[in-house]
Coordinates of C-alpha atoms and ligand atoms in Angstrom, one line a residue:
M1 CA 187.6 41.5 171.7
K2 CA 191.0 42.6 170.6
E3 CA 193.2 44.0 173.3
L4 CA 194.1 47.7 172.9
D5 CA 197.6 49.0 173.2
Q6 CA 197.6 50.7 176.7
T7 CA 201.1 52.2 176.0
R8 CA 199.3 54.6 173.6
A9 CA 198.0 58.0 174.7
P10 CA 196.2 59.3 171.5
I11 CA 195.3 62.7 172.7
Y12 CA 198.8 63.4 174.0
E13 CA 200.3 62.1 170.8
A14 CA 198.0 64.2 168.6
L15 CA 199.0 67.3 170.7
E16 CA 202.7 66.6 170.3
E17 CA 202.2 66.2 166.6
F18 CA 200.2 69.4 166.5
R19 CA 202.9 71.3 168.3
R20 CA 205.4 70.1 165.7
M21 CA 203.2 71.5 162.9
R22 CA 203.6 75.1 164.2
V23 CA 200.1 76.0 163.0
V24 CA 199.4 79.8 163.0
P25 CA 196.4 80.4 165.3
F26 CA 193.6 82.6 164.1
D27 CA 191.3 80.8 166.5
V28 CA 190.7 80.9 170.3
P29 CA 192.1 80.8 172.9
G30 CA 193.0 84.4 172.4
H31 CA 196.3 84.2 174.3
K32 CA 197.7 82.6 171.1
R33 CA 200.1 80.1 172.6
G34 CA 200.8 82.5 175.5
R35 CA 202.1 85.4 173.4
G36 CA 199.2 87.6 174.5
N37 CA 199.7 86.9 178.2
P38 CA 203.4 86.7 178.9
E39 CA 203.0 86.6 182.7
L40 CA 200.8 83.5 182.3
A41 CA 203.3 82.0 179.9
R42 CA 206.1 82.6 182.4
L43 CA 204.1 81.1 185.2
L44 CA 202.9 78.0 183.4
G45 CA 205.8 77.5 181.0
E46 CA 205.9 77.4 177.2
T47 CA 204.8 73.7 176.8
C48 CA 201.7 74.3 178.9
V49 CA 200.4 77.4 177.2
S50 CA 201.2 76.0 173.7
M51 CA 199.0 73.0 174.5
D52 CA 196.1 75.1 175.6
V53 CA 194.3 75.0 172.3
N54 CA 190.8 74.6 171.0
S55 CA 189.1 71.6 169.4
M56 CA 189.9 71.2 165.7
K57 CA 190.0 68.3 163.3
P58 CA 193.4 66.8 164.2
L59 CA 192.5 67.0 167.9
D60 CA 188.9 65.9 167.8
N61 CA 186.1 67.4 169.8
L62 CA 184.9 66.2 173.2
C63 CA 181.2 67.0 172.4
H64 CA 181.3 64.6 169.5
P65 CA 184.4 62.5 169.6
V66 CA 185.3 60.6 166.4
S67 CA 189.1 60.2 166.4
V68 CA 191.7 60.7 169.1
I69 CA 189.3 61.5 172.0
R70 CA 187.2 58.5 171.0
E71 CA 190.4 56.3 171.0
A72 CA 191.4 57.7 174.4
E73 CA 187.9 56.9 175.7
E74 CA 188.1 53.3 174.4
L75 CA 191.5 52.9 176.1
A76 CA 190.1 54.2 179.3
A77 CA 187.1 51.9 179.1
E78 CA 189.3 48.9 178.7
A79 CA 191.7 50.0 181.5
F80 CA 188.7 50.4 183.9
G81 CA 186.8 47.3 182.7
A82 CA 183.8 49.5 181.5
A83 CA 181.7 49.2 178.4
H84 CA 182.2 52.9 177.8
A85 CA 184.2 55.7 179.3
F86 CA 183.5 59.4 178.9
L87 CA 186.4 61.9 179.5
M88 CA 185.0 64.7 181.7
V89 CA 186.4 68.2 182.2
G90 CA 183.9 69.7 184.7
G91 CA 185.2 67.8 187.8
T92 CA 183.6 64.7 189.2
T93 CA 180.7 66.9 190.0
S94 CA 179.8 66.9 186.3
A95 CA 180.3 63.1 186.1
V96 CA 178.1 62.6 189.2
Q97 CA 175.4 64.9 187.8
S98 CA 175.4 63.4 184.3
M99 CA 175.1 60.0 185.9
V100 CA 172.1 61.0 188.1
L101 CA 170.4 63.0 185.3
S102 CA 170.8 59.9 183.0
V103 CA 168.6 57.7 185.2
V104 CA 166.0 59.8 187.0
K105 CA 163.6 62.5 186.0
R106 CA 161.2 64.9 187.8
G107 CA 159.2 63.0 190.4
E108 CA 161.1 59.7 190.1
K109 CA 162.8 58.2 193.1
I110 CA 166.4 57.4 193.7
I111 CA 167.7 55.4 196.8
L112 CA 170.9 56.8 198.3
P113 CA 172.7 57.3 201.6
R114 CA 172.4 60.8 203.2
N115 CA 176.2 61.2 203.4
V116 CA 176.5 62.0 199.6
H117 CA 178.5 64.8 198.2
R118 CA 176.8 68.1 197.3
S119 CA 177.0 67.2 193.6
V120 CA 174.5 64.5 194.1
M121 CA 172.0 66.8 195.9
G122 CA 172.7 69.4 193.2
A123 CA 171.6 66.8 190.6
L124 CA 168.4 66.3 192.4
V125 CA 167.7 70.0 192.4
L126 CA 168.4 70.1 188.6
C127 CA 166.3 67.1 187.7
G128 CA 163.5 67.1 190.3
A129 CA 164.0 63.5 191.5
I130 CA 163.0 62.5 195.0
P131 CA 165.6 61.2 197.4
V132 CA 164.9 58.1 199.4
Y133 CA 167.6 58.0 202.1
V134 CA 169.1 54.9 203.6
N135 CA 170.5 56.1 206.8
P136 CA 174.1 55.1 207.2
E137 CA 175.0 53.9 210.6
C138 CA 177.3 56.2 212.5
D139 CA 180.3 54.9 214.3
D140 CA 179.8 56.2 217.9
R141 CA 183.5 56.4 218.8
L142 CA 184.7 58.0 215.6
G143 CA 181.6 60.0 214.8
I144 CA 181.7 59.1 211.1
P145 CA 178.9 57.9 208.8
L146 CA 179.5 54.3 207.7
G147 CA 178.2 52.4 204.6
M148 CA 174.7 51.2 203.8
R149 CA 173.7 47.8 205.2
L150 CA 172.3 45.4 202.6
E151 CA 169.2 44.9 204.7
E152 CA 168.6 48.7 204.8
V153 CA 168.9 49.0 201.1
E154 CA 166.5 46.0 200.7
R155 CA 164.0 47.7 203.0
A156 CA 164.2 50.9 201.0
I157 CA 163.7 49.0 197.7
R158 CA 160.7 47.1 199.2
E159 CA 159.1 50.3 200.4
N160 CA 159.8 52.1 197.1
P161 CA 159.6 49.5 194.4
E162 CA 159.0 52.3 191.8
A163 CA 162.5 53.8 192.5
K164 CA 164.7 53.9 189.4
A165 CA 168.2 53.5 190.9
V166 CA 170.4 53.0 194.0
L167 CA 173.4 55.2 194.4
V168 CA 176.4 54.1 196.5
N169 CA 179.6 55.9 197.7
N170 CA 182.5 53.6 196.8
P171 CA 184.2 54.4 199.2
T172 CA 183.2 57.3 201.5
Y173 CA 185.7 60.0 202.0
Y174 CA 186.9 58.1 205.1
G175 CA 187.5 54.9 203.1
I176 CA 184.3 53.0 204.1
C177 CA 182.7 50.7 201.6
S178 CA 179.3 49.1 201.4
D179 CA 178.6 45.6 200.0
L180 CA 178.6 46.9 196.4
R181 CA 178.2 43.5 194.7
G182 CA 175.3 42.7 197.0
I183 CA 173.7 46.1 196.4
V184 CA 174.1 45.8 192.6
E185 CA 172.5 42.3 192.7
L186 CA 169.6 43.6 194.8
A187 CA 169.0 46.6 192.6
H188 CA 169.1 44.6 189.4
R189 CA 166.8 41.9 190.8
H190 CA 164.2 44.7 191.3
G191 CA 164.7 46.3 187.9
M192 CA 166.8 49.3 189.2
L193 CA 170.1 50.6 188.1
C194 CA 173.1 50.9 190.5
L195 CA 175.3 54.0 190.3
A196 CA 178.6 54.5 192.2
D197 CA 180.2 57.8 193.3
E198 CA 183.8 56.7 193.0
A199 CA 185.3 60.1 193.6
H200 CA 187.6 58.4 196.1
G201 CA 187.9 55.0 194.4
T202 CA 189.9 55.4 191.2
H203 CA 192.7 53.2 192.5
F204 CA 190.2 50.3 193.2
Y205 CA 190.6 49.4 189.5
F206 CA 194.3 48.7 189.8
H207 CA 195.0 46.5 192.8
E208 CA 193.4 43.2 193.9
D209 CA 193.9 44.0 197.6
L210 CA 191.7 47.1 197.4
P211 CA 187.9 47.0 197.6
V212 CA 185.9 45.9 194.6
S213 CA 185.5 48.6 191.9
A214 CA 182.1 49.6 190.6
M215 CA 182.6 48.1 187.2
E216 CA 183.9 44.8 188.6
A217 CA 180.9 44.7 190.9
G218 CA 178.5 45.0 187.9
A219 CA 177.3 48.6 188.7
D220 CA 175.8 50.4 185.8
M221 CA 177.6 53.7 186.0
A222 CA 180.5 55.2 188.0
A223 CA 181.8 58.7 188.5
V224 CA 185.6 58.3 189.0
S225 CA 187.9 61.2 190.1
M226 CA 191.0 60.6 188.1
H227 CA 192.3 63.9 189.5
K228 CA 192.1 62.6 193.1
S229 CA 194.0 59.3 193.4
G230 CA 194.5 58.8 189.7
G231 CA 197.1 61.4 189.1
S232 CA 195.5 63.6 186.4
L233 CA 195.0 67.4 186.6
T234 CA 192.5 68.9 188.9
Q235 CA 189.0 69.0 187.5
S236 CA 189.5 66.0 185.1
S237 CA 187.4 63.0 185.7
L238 CA 185.8 59.9 184.1
L239 CA 182.2 58.7 183.8
L240 CA 182.1 55.0 183.2
T241 CA 179.1 53.0 182.0
G242 CA 178.4 49.2 182.1
P243 CA 176.9 47.2 179.3
G244 CA 173.2 47.8 180.3
V245 CA 173.4 51.6 179.8
H246 CA 173.0 53.3 176.4
P247 CA 176.1 55.5 175.9
G248 CA 174.5 57.6 173.2
Y249 CA 171.8 58.8 175.7
V250 CA 174.4 59.4 178.4
H251 CA 176.4 61.5 176.0
Q252 CA 173.3 63.6 175.2
I253 CA 172.9 64.3 178.9
I254 CA 176.6 65.2 179.3
N255 CA 176.3 67.6 176.5
L256 CA 173.5 69.5 178.1
T257 CA 175.9 71.1 180.6
Q258 CA 179.4 70.3 179.3
T259 CA 181.6 73.1 177.9
T260 CA 182.1 73.3 174.2
S261 CA 185.7 74.4 174.8
A262 CA 187.2 71.4 176.7
S263 CA 190.7 72.0 177.9
Y264 CA 193.3 69.9 176.2
L265 CA 195.5 70.2 179.3
L266 CA 192.8 68.3 181.2
L267 CA 192.1 65.8 178.4
S268 CA 195.8 65.0 177.8
S269 CA 196.3 64.6 181.6
L270 CA 193.5 62.1 181.6
D271 CA 195.0 60.2 178.7
I272 CA 198.5 60.1 180.3
A273 CA 197.2 59.3 183.8
R274 CA 195.2 56.4 182.3
R275 CA 198.3 55.1 180.5
N276 CA 200.3 55.3 183.7
L277 CA 197.7 53.5 185.8
A278 CA 197.2 50.8 183.1
L279 CA 201.0 50.2 183.0
R280 CA 202.1 50.8 186.5
G281 CA 199.0 51.2 188.7
R282 CA 199.3 47.9 190.4
T283 CA 202.9 48.5 191.6
E284 CA 202.2 52.1 192.5
F285 CA 199.1 51.4 194.6
G286 CA 200.9 48.4 196.3
R287 CA 203.5 50.9 197.4
V288 CA 200.8 53.4 198.5
M289 CA 199.2 50.7 200.6
D290 CA 202.5 49.8 202.2
M291 CA 203.1 53.4 203.1
A292 CA 199.6 53.8 204.6
R293 CA 200.0 50.6 206.7
Y294 CA 203.3 51.9 208.0
A295 CA 201.9 55.3 208.8
R296 CA 198.9 53.8 210.5
A297 CA 201.1 51.7 212.8
E298 CA 203.4 54.6 213.6
I299 CA 200.5 57.0 214.3
N300 CA 198.8 54.5 216.5
A301 CA 202.0 54.1 218.5
I302 CA 202.1 57.8 219.4
G303 CA 199.2 57.4 221.7
G304 CA 195.9 59.3 221.8
Y305 CA 195.4 59.2 218.0
Y306 CA 193.4 56.4 216.4
A307 CA 194.3 55.8 212.8
F308 CA 191.6 53.4 211.9
G309 CA 191.7 50.7 209.3
R310 CA 190.5 47.2 208.3
E311 CA 189.6 46.3 211.9
L312 CA 186.4 48.3 211.4
I313 CA 185.1 45.7 208.9
N314 CA 182.0 44.1 210.2
G315 CA 180.3 42.5 207.2
G316 CA 177.6 45.1 207.2
S317 CA 177.9 48.9 207.5
V318 CA 181.6 48.5 207.0
Y319 CA 181.8 45.8 204.3
D320 CA 185.3 46.8 203.2
F321 CA 187.9 49.5 203.9
D322 CA 190.2 51.4 201.6
E323 CA 193.6 51.2 203.3
T324 CA 195.1 54.1 201.3
K325 CA 192.8 56.5 203.2
L326 CA 194.8 57.6 206.3
S327 CA 191.9 58.8 208.5
V328 CA 192.9 59.5 212.1
N329 CA 190.6 60.2 215.0
T330 CA 192.0 63.0 217.2
L331 CA 189.5 63.3 220.0
D332 CA 191.6 61.5 222.7
V333 CA 194.4 64.0 222.1
G334 CA 191.8 66.6 223.2
L335 CA 191.7 68.3 219.8
A336 CA 189.0 68.4 217.2
G337 CA 190.1 67.1 213.8
I338 CA 189.7 70.6 212.3
E339 CA 192.1 71.9 215.0
V340 CA 194.7 69.4 214.1
Y341 CA 194.2 70.1 210.5
D342 CA 194.9 73.8 211.1
L343 CA 197.9 73.2 213.4
L344 CA 199.5 70.9 210.8
R345 CA 199.3 73.7 208.2
D346 CA 200.0 76.7 210.4
E347 CA 202.8 75.2 212.6
Y348 CA 204.3 72.4 210.4
D349 CA 203.6 73.4 206.8
I350 CA 201.6 70.2 206.2
Q351 CA 198.4 70.5 204.2
I352 CA 196.1 67.5 204.7
E353 CA 192.8 66.8 202.9
F354 CA 190.4 67.7 205.6
G355 CA 189.6 67.8 209.3
D356 CA 186.1 67.4 210.7
L357 CA 184.9 67.5 214.3
G358 CA 186.7 64.4 215.4
N359 CA 189.0 63.2 212.5
I360 CA 191.6 64.2 210.0
L361 CA 192.2 62.6 206.6
A362 CA 195.6 62.5 205.0
Y363 CA 195.2 61.6 201.4
L364 CA 197.9 59.2 200.2
S365 CA 198.5 58.6 196.6
I366 CA 201.0 57.8 193.8
G367 CA 202.9 61.0 194.4
D368 CA 203.8 60.3 198.1
R369 CA 207.2 59.3 199.4
P370 CA 208.2 57.7 202.7
R371 CA 210.0 60.9 203.8
E372 CA 206.8 62.9 203.8
I373 CA 205.1 60.1 205.7
E374 CA 207.8 60.4 208.4
R375 CA 207.2 64.2 208.5
L376 CA 203.5 63.7 209.0
V377 CA 204.0 61.2 211.8
S378 CA 206.5 63.3 213.7
A379 CA 204.3 66.4 213.3
L380 CA 201.4 64.6 214.7
S381 CA 203.5 63.5 217.6
E382 CA 204.6 67.1 218.2
V383 CA 201.0 68.3 218.0
R384 CA 200.1 65.9 220.7
R385 CA 203.0 67.0 222.9
R386 CA 202.6 70.7 222.4
F387 CA 198.8 71.2 222.0
G388 CA 197.2 68.1 223.4
K389 CA 194.7 68.6 226.3
S390 CA 191.7 67.0 228.0
K391 CA 189.0 65.9 225.7
A392 CA 186.2 67.4 227.9
G393 CA 183.8 69.5 225.9
L394 CA 184.7 68.1 222.5
M395 CA 181.6 67.3 220.4
R396 CA 181.4 64.1 218.5
Q397 CA 179.9 64.2 215.0
E398 CA 176.6 62.5 215.0
Y399 CA 174.4 61.3 212.3
I400 CA 171.4 63.7 212.2
E401 CA 168.5 62.0 210.5
P402 CA 167.1 64.4 207.9
Q403 CA 163.4 65.2 207.8
V404 CA 162.7 65.8 204.1
D405 CA 159.4 67.7 203.8
V406 CA 159.7 69.1 200.3
S407 CA 161.6 67.8 197.2
P408 CA 165.1 69.4 196.8
Q409 CA 164.0 71.0 193.5
D410 CA 160.7 72.4 194.8
A411 CA 162.4 73.8 197.9
F412 CA 165.3 75.3 195.9
Y413 CA 163.0 77.2 193.6
A414 CA 160.2 78.0 196.1
D415 CA 159.4 81.5 197.4
K416 CA 161.7 82.0 200.3
E417 CA 162.7 84.4 203.0
S418 CA 166.0 85.1 204.7
L419 CA 166.1 84.7 208.5
P420 CA 168.8 85.1 211.2
I421 CA 170.0 81.5 211.6
D422 CA 168.7 81.1 215.2
E423 CA 165.2 82.0 214.1
T424 CA 165.0 79.2 211.5
E425 CA 164.3 76.3 213.9
G426 CA 161.3 74.4 212.7
R427 CA 161.4 75.9 209.2
V428 CA 162.1 74.2 205.9
C429 CA 165.5 75.1 204.4
S430 CA 165.8 76.1 200.8
E431 CA 169.6 76.0 200.4
F432 CA 172.6 73.9 201.3
V433 CA 174.8 74.2 204.4
M434 CA 178.0 72.1 204.6
C435 CA 181.6 72.0 205.8
Y436 CA 183.9 72.0 202.9
P437 CA 185.7 69.6 202.5
P438 CA 184.2 67.1 202.8
G439 CA 181.2 68.8 201.1
I440 CA 178.5 66.5 202.6
P441 CA 175.5 68.7 203.3
I442 CA 174.4 69.2 206.9
L443 CA 171.3 70.7 205.5
A444 CA 169.9 70.3 202.0
P445 CA 167.0 72.1 200.3
G446 CA 163.7 70.7 201.5
E447 CA 164.9 69.6 204.9
R448 CA 163.4 70.7 208.2
I449 CA 165.8 72.7 210.4
T450 CA 166.1 71.4 214.0
R451 CA 167.8 72.7 217.2
Q452 CA 170.3 69.9 216.9
I453 CA 171.3 71.0 213.4
L454 CA 171.7 74.6 214.5
D455 CA 173.8 73.6 217.4
Y456 CA 176.0 71.5 215.1
I457 CA 176.5 74.4 212.7
H458 CA 177.4 76.8 215.5
Y459 CA 179.9 74.3 217.0
A460 CA 181.5 73.5 213.6
K461 CA 181.9 77.3 212.9
A462 CA 183.4 77.9 216.3
K463 CA 185.9 75.1 215.8
G464 CA 187.0 76.7 212.5
C465 CA 185.3 74.4 209.9
S466 CA 185.0 76.2 206.6
M467 CA 181.3 76.4 206.0
T468 CA 179.8 76.9 202.6
G469 CA 176.5 76.6 200.8
P470 CA 174.2 79.5 201.8
E471 CA 173.7 82.7 199.9
D472 CA 174.9 84.5 203.1
A473 CA 178.6 83.7 203.0
D474 CA 178.9 84.4 206.8
I475 CA 176.2 81.9 207.5
L476 CA 174.5 84.3 209.9
R477 CA 171.2 84.0 207.9
L478 CA 169.5 81.1 206.1
N479 CA 167.0 81.0 203.4
V480 CA 163.8 79.1 204.4
L481 CA 160.6 78.5 202.6
K482 CA 158.0 81.3 203.0
G483 CA 155.1 80.6 205.3
A484 CA 154.4 77.6 207.5
I485 CA 154.8 74.2 205.9
Ligands
PLP501 C1 182.2 61.8 197.2 C2 182.5 62.9 196.2 N1 181.8 63.0 195.1 C3 182.0 63.9 194.2 C4 182.9 64.9 194.4 C5 183.1 66.0 193.3 O1 184.3 66.0 192.8 P1 184.9 67.3 192.1 O2 185.5 68.2 193.2 O3 186.0 66.7 191.2 O4 183.9 68.0 191.3 C6 183.7 64.9 195.5 C7 184.7 66.0 195.8 O5 185.3 66.1 196.8 C8 183.4 63.9 196.5 O6 184.1 63.9 197.7

């Protein structure tokens, strides 16, 4: 096939051309290039508001791309080694949900790890599919869920031969990768598709020292957060498909929930970010890896902290590791991860990605510079000196094996009652509970509530984790299924 010209950015070029034409707007958006909302125009700048336009012939239409958006999708597909790429404007949530909705229907099974993002569980509520969980091992020292072992995936496939697909995190938020090639091979051998949540793996496509990407591993679909490590605007994302997936059908699924007013700010940011990664991604991510290695060594030299890395690789539950994820265990400093996360922001004006019970994650990407790394390292050293204490009483995150008694969809839509949280033990939950970020449900609809789960929720709240999910925003009450089940 003829190589495409990756220096092109068709949506961006069409927008520039459109701006030069000075077309008079009798269409939406009603701010009319910012004139109707001067404060907004001042905040965002003239270029930005004048590019916030609606679909029209010269700019194509995301719901039915035939010109510049189609070209941009073809360029993205080539850059990521996919058969087809869809530009997405509803976050990676919409990419994940379109991916799941494309392969499973009500009552059909999908094999997946329990430590998936809420968007995956949301897709199961929407389509009525049944989750078959492969329990990821938990690292006892770090208290983080690991990847899926090949043998465990094989067991799930053997016990559920009618399942339609296997979904894999590539990588997890903490940078842990499963043996994706092995899982793809297993899934295909049993007539199943393999889907990858690559919200944290955009950069895998652009450097050979990073773990294998979903498309290279032969996966059938991948949801890729361009806005995370790829450098595009927040909320923009990609859905990639392999040669065994019919793009026309996937597009129909996407259009069930996708806006008919896609933002050209988001679309052009995807186009420009793809061009940047195609032309400079390898150099940029090489630099990011160097910074992460340096930071890891410096943080480990402080004492108390453990910035973990490739030494975790064990050929099974940690098949590979994404070195750009600067995850640091904080328990030996006597502080929960979420406490260090808060201290870094409140005392040192440093915002990191998240803190959980035992770890923090600093997200390194193409916008980072060595001087910020130095600042993070010295702030961590100060935090230890000023706030470090004995680690007695700190709780380690544990993997809590879910007991799924009702399908997520049935539980979500069932007759329910709201109870004070401590009276819910033994009942079946009908909503989500999670710390956000990372957004991995502690409880999902259909799961039995246990004392261990309630203790975990209380502890996470007390430590300052930002809890989301339930109808009751204070999480004092939970919705459970009515009657004994
Ligand atoms: C693993 C994973 N998948 C999907 C998503 C959803 O991405 P978005 O926030 O772009 O909707 C996230 C967000 O953090 C995530 O961590």
